[in-house]
Each structure stands twice: as structure tokens, then as C-alpha cells.
Coordinates of C-alpha atoms in Angstrom, one line a residue:
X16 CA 114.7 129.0 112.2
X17 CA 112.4 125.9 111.7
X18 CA 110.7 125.3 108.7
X19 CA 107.3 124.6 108.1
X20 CA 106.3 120.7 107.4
X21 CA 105.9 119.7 104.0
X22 CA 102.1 119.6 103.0
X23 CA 100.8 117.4 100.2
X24 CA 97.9 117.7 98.5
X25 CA 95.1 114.8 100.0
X26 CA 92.9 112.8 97.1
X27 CA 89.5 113.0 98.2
X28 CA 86.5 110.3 96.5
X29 CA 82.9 111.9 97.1
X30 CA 80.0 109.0 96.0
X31 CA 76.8 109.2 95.5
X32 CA 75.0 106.1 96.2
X33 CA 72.2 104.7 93.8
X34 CA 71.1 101.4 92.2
X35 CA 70.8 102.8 89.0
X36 CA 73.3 105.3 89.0
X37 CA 76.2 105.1 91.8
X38 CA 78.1 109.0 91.1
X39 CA 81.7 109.1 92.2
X40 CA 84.0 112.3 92.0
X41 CA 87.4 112.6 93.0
X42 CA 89.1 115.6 93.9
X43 CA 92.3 117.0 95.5
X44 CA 93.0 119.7 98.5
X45 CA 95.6 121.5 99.0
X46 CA 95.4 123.9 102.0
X47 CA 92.2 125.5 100.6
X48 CA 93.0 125.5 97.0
X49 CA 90.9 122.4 95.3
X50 CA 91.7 121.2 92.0
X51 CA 89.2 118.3 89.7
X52 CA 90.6 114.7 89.2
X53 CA 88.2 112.8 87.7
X54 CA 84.2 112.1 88.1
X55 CA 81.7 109.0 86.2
X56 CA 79.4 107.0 87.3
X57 CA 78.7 103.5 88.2
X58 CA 75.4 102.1 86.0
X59 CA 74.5 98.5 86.4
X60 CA 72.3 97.4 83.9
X61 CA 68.4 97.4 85.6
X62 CA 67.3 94.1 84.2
X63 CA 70.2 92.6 86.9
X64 CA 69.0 90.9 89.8
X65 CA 69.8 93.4 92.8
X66 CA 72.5 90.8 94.0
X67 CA 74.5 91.5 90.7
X68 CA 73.5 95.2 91.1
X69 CA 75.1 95.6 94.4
X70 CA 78.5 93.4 93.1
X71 CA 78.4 96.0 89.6
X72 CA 78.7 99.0 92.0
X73 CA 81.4 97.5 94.1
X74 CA 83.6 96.4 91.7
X75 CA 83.0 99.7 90.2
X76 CA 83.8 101.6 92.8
X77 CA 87.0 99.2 93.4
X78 CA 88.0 99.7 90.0
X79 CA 87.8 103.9 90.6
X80 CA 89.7 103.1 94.4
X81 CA 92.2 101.2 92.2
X82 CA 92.8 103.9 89.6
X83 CA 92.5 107.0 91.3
X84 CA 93.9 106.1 94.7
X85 CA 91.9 108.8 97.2
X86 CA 92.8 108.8 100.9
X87 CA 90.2 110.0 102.3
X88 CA 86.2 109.4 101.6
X89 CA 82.9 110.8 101.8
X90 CA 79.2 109.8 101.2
X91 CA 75.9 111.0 101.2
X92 CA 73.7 110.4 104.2
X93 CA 70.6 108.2 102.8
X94 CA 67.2 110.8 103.4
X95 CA 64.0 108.9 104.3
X96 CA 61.4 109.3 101.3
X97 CA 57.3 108.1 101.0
X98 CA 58.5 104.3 99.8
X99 CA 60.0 102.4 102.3
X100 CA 60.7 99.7 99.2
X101 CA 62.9 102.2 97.5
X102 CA 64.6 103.5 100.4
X103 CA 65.8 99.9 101.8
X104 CA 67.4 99.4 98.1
X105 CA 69.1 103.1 98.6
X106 CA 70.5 101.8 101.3
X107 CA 71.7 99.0 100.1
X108 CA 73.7 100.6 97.8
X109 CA 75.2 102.9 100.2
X110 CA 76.2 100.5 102.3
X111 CA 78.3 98.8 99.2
X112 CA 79.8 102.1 98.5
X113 CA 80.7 102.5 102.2
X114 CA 82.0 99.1 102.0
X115 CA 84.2 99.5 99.2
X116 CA 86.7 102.5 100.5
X117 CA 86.8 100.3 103.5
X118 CA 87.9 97.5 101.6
X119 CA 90.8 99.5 100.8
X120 CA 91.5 100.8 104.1
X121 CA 89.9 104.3 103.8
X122 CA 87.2 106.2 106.4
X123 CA 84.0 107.1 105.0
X124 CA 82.6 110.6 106.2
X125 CA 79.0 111.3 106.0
X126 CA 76.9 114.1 105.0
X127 CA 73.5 115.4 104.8
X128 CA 72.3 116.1 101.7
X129 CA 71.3 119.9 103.1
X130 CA 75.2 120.4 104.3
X131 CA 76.5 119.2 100.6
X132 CA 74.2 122.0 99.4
X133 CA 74.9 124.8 102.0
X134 CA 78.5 124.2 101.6
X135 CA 78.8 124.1 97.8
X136 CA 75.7 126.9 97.1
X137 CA 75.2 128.6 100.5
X138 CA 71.7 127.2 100.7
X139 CA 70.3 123.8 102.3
X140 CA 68.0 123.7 99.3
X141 CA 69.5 124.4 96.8
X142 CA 68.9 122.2 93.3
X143 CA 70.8 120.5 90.7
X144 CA 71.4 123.6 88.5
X145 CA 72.6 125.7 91.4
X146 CA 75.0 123.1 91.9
X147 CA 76.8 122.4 88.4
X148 CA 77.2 126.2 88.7
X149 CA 78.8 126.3 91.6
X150 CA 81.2 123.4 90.6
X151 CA 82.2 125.6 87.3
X152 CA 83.5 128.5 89.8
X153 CA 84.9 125.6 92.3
X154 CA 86.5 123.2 90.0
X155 CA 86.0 124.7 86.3
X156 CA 88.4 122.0 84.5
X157 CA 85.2 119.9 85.8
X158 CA 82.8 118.7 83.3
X159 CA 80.2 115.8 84.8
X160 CA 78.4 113.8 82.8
X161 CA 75.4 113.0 84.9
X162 CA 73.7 114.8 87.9
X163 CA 75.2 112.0 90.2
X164 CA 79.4 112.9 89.2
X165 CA 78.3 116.4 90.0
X166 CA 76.9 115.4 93.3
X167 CA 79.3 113.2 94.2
X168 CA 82.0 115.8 93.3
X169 CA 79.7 118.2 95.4
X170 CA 80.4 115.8 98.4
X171 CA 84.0 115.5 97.6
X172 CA 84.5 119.7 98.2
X173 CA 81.7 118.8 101.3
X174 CA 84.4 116.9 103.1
X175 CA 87.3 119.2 102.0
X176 CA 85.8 121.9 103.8
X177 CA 84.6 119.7 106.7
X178 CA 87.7 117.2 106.9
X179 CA 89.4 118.8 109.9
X180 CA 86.0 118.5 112.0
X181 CA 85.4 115.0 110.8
X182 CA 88.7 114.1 112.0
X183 CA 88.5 115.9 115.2
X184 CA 85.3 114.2 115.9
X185 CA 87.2 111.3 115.6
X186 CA 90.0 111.7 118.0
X187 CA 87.2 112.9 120.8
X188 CA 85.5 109.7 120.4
X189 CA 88.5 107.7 120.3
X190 CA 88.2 105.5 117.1

């Protein structure tokens, strides 16, 4: 009779990018069974020039990938808004969060903003009150702070539901 390989549970870190506010969650999954870690925010002060902004959120975020120690990853996918301005500095700030996982050896998944939604509430549009109550009935020792913990936590679950296909994806395309 052969036994079944020992499982363990894999750390997950969800961010949510921003310049003023940079969310991270971190959660853990276990077969389907998730269970809350930790969640905060990044906040650099605004009257920093964007330079020391972008440096505040990676060390931040280091600081988190020092303490919590996730395996995996996953971000939000940047949406295009009316100001190009404000969505060049979004991007900037998602592209230190993507660099700082890497930095510590970790993939970064991405996800749409409407697929963190559908997955967590069952609807694409879904808004921030729909989703702290779904995090109460997914993760109920979970008490966020700020709107950008509970969306990052949001894309934390996100990529424990998706991880499998994320990873396939992976092996088709050989990287």
C-alpha cells in the first residue's frame, strides 16, 4: 500500500500596489482549507519625492518578505483610468512590488481586478463592502485595517484558488 505524499500548507503574499497605500496580505492554503496570517499596509509619507516613495514600499514589502516568509505571490493587474499621470505612478509602484518578491526569489501571479472580485464575491463588480464580507466567511480571524489589506488579502485567496492554473500555464510556456 503506498501512502499519500506529505502536503504542507504554502504561504501565499497578495499586494496591492499604490503610492500612497501599498496593501499586503498573507495567507496560507492547505488543500482547500485557507487560514489568515497577517495583513498591513505599506504608507510612505506623500510629501516624499516619488524616488523615496518607491524605496519606502520596497523596503516595506522586504521587511513583510523577511518576516512572513510566503512562497508564492500575487498582484493586482494595473487597470487603465482617465489620467495617464496617475496611472504611470500606479505603475510604478507595481512594478516595485513585483520587484520585491523577486528579490527574494518568488513568482509574481497577476490578476485582474474583475477575477479578484468574481472569485472572492462571485461577481466582477463587486465593491469594497462586498468584499470585507466575504473575507469574514473566508478568513474570519481576519481583521484589515485599510481597504488595501483587504484587497490584497482578496488577491492572496485569488491565487489560492487559481495557483494550479498559474502554474500550469507556466510549464506550457516553458519558463
Amino acid at each position: 500500500m503506498s501512502s499519500q505524499p506529505i502536503r504542507s500548507p504554502v504561504r501565499i503574499l497578495g499586494i496591492d500596489p499604490g503610492l500612497r497605500r501599498t496593501g499586503w496580505g498573507v495567507i496560507e492554503v492547505d488543500g482547500n482549507r485557507l487560514v489568515y496570517v497577517g495583513c498591513g499596509s505599506v504608507e510612505p509619507p506623500d510629501n516624499l519625492p516619488l524616488s523615496s516613495r518607491l524605496l519606502a514600499i520596497y523596503e516595506g514589502l522586504a521587511a513583510v518578505l523577511g518576516d512572513f516568509r510566503p512562497l508564492e505571490a500575487a498582484i493586482e493587474q494595473t487597470f487603465v483610468n482617465k489620467d495617464g499621470v496617475a496611472t504611470l505612478k500606479l505603475g510604478q509602484a507595481r512594478g516595485v512590488a513585483m520587484l520585491a518578491p523577486a528579490m527574494f526569489g518568488i513568482s509574481v501571479s497577476e490578476y485582474a481586478p474583475n477575477q479578484v472580485k468574481k472569485t472572492v464575491v462571485g461577481a466582477g463588480h463587486a465593491d469594497k463592502n462586498q468584499i470585507m464580507v466575504m473575507l469574514k466567511v473566508l478568513l474570519p480571524k481576519a481583521e484589515p485595517k485599510s481597504p488595501d489589506a483587504a484587497d490584497a488579502l482578496a488577491i492572496a485567496i485569488t491565487h489560492a484558488h487559481h495557483r494550479t492554473s498559474a502554474a500550469m500555464r507556466l510549464k506550457v510556456v516553458g519558463l
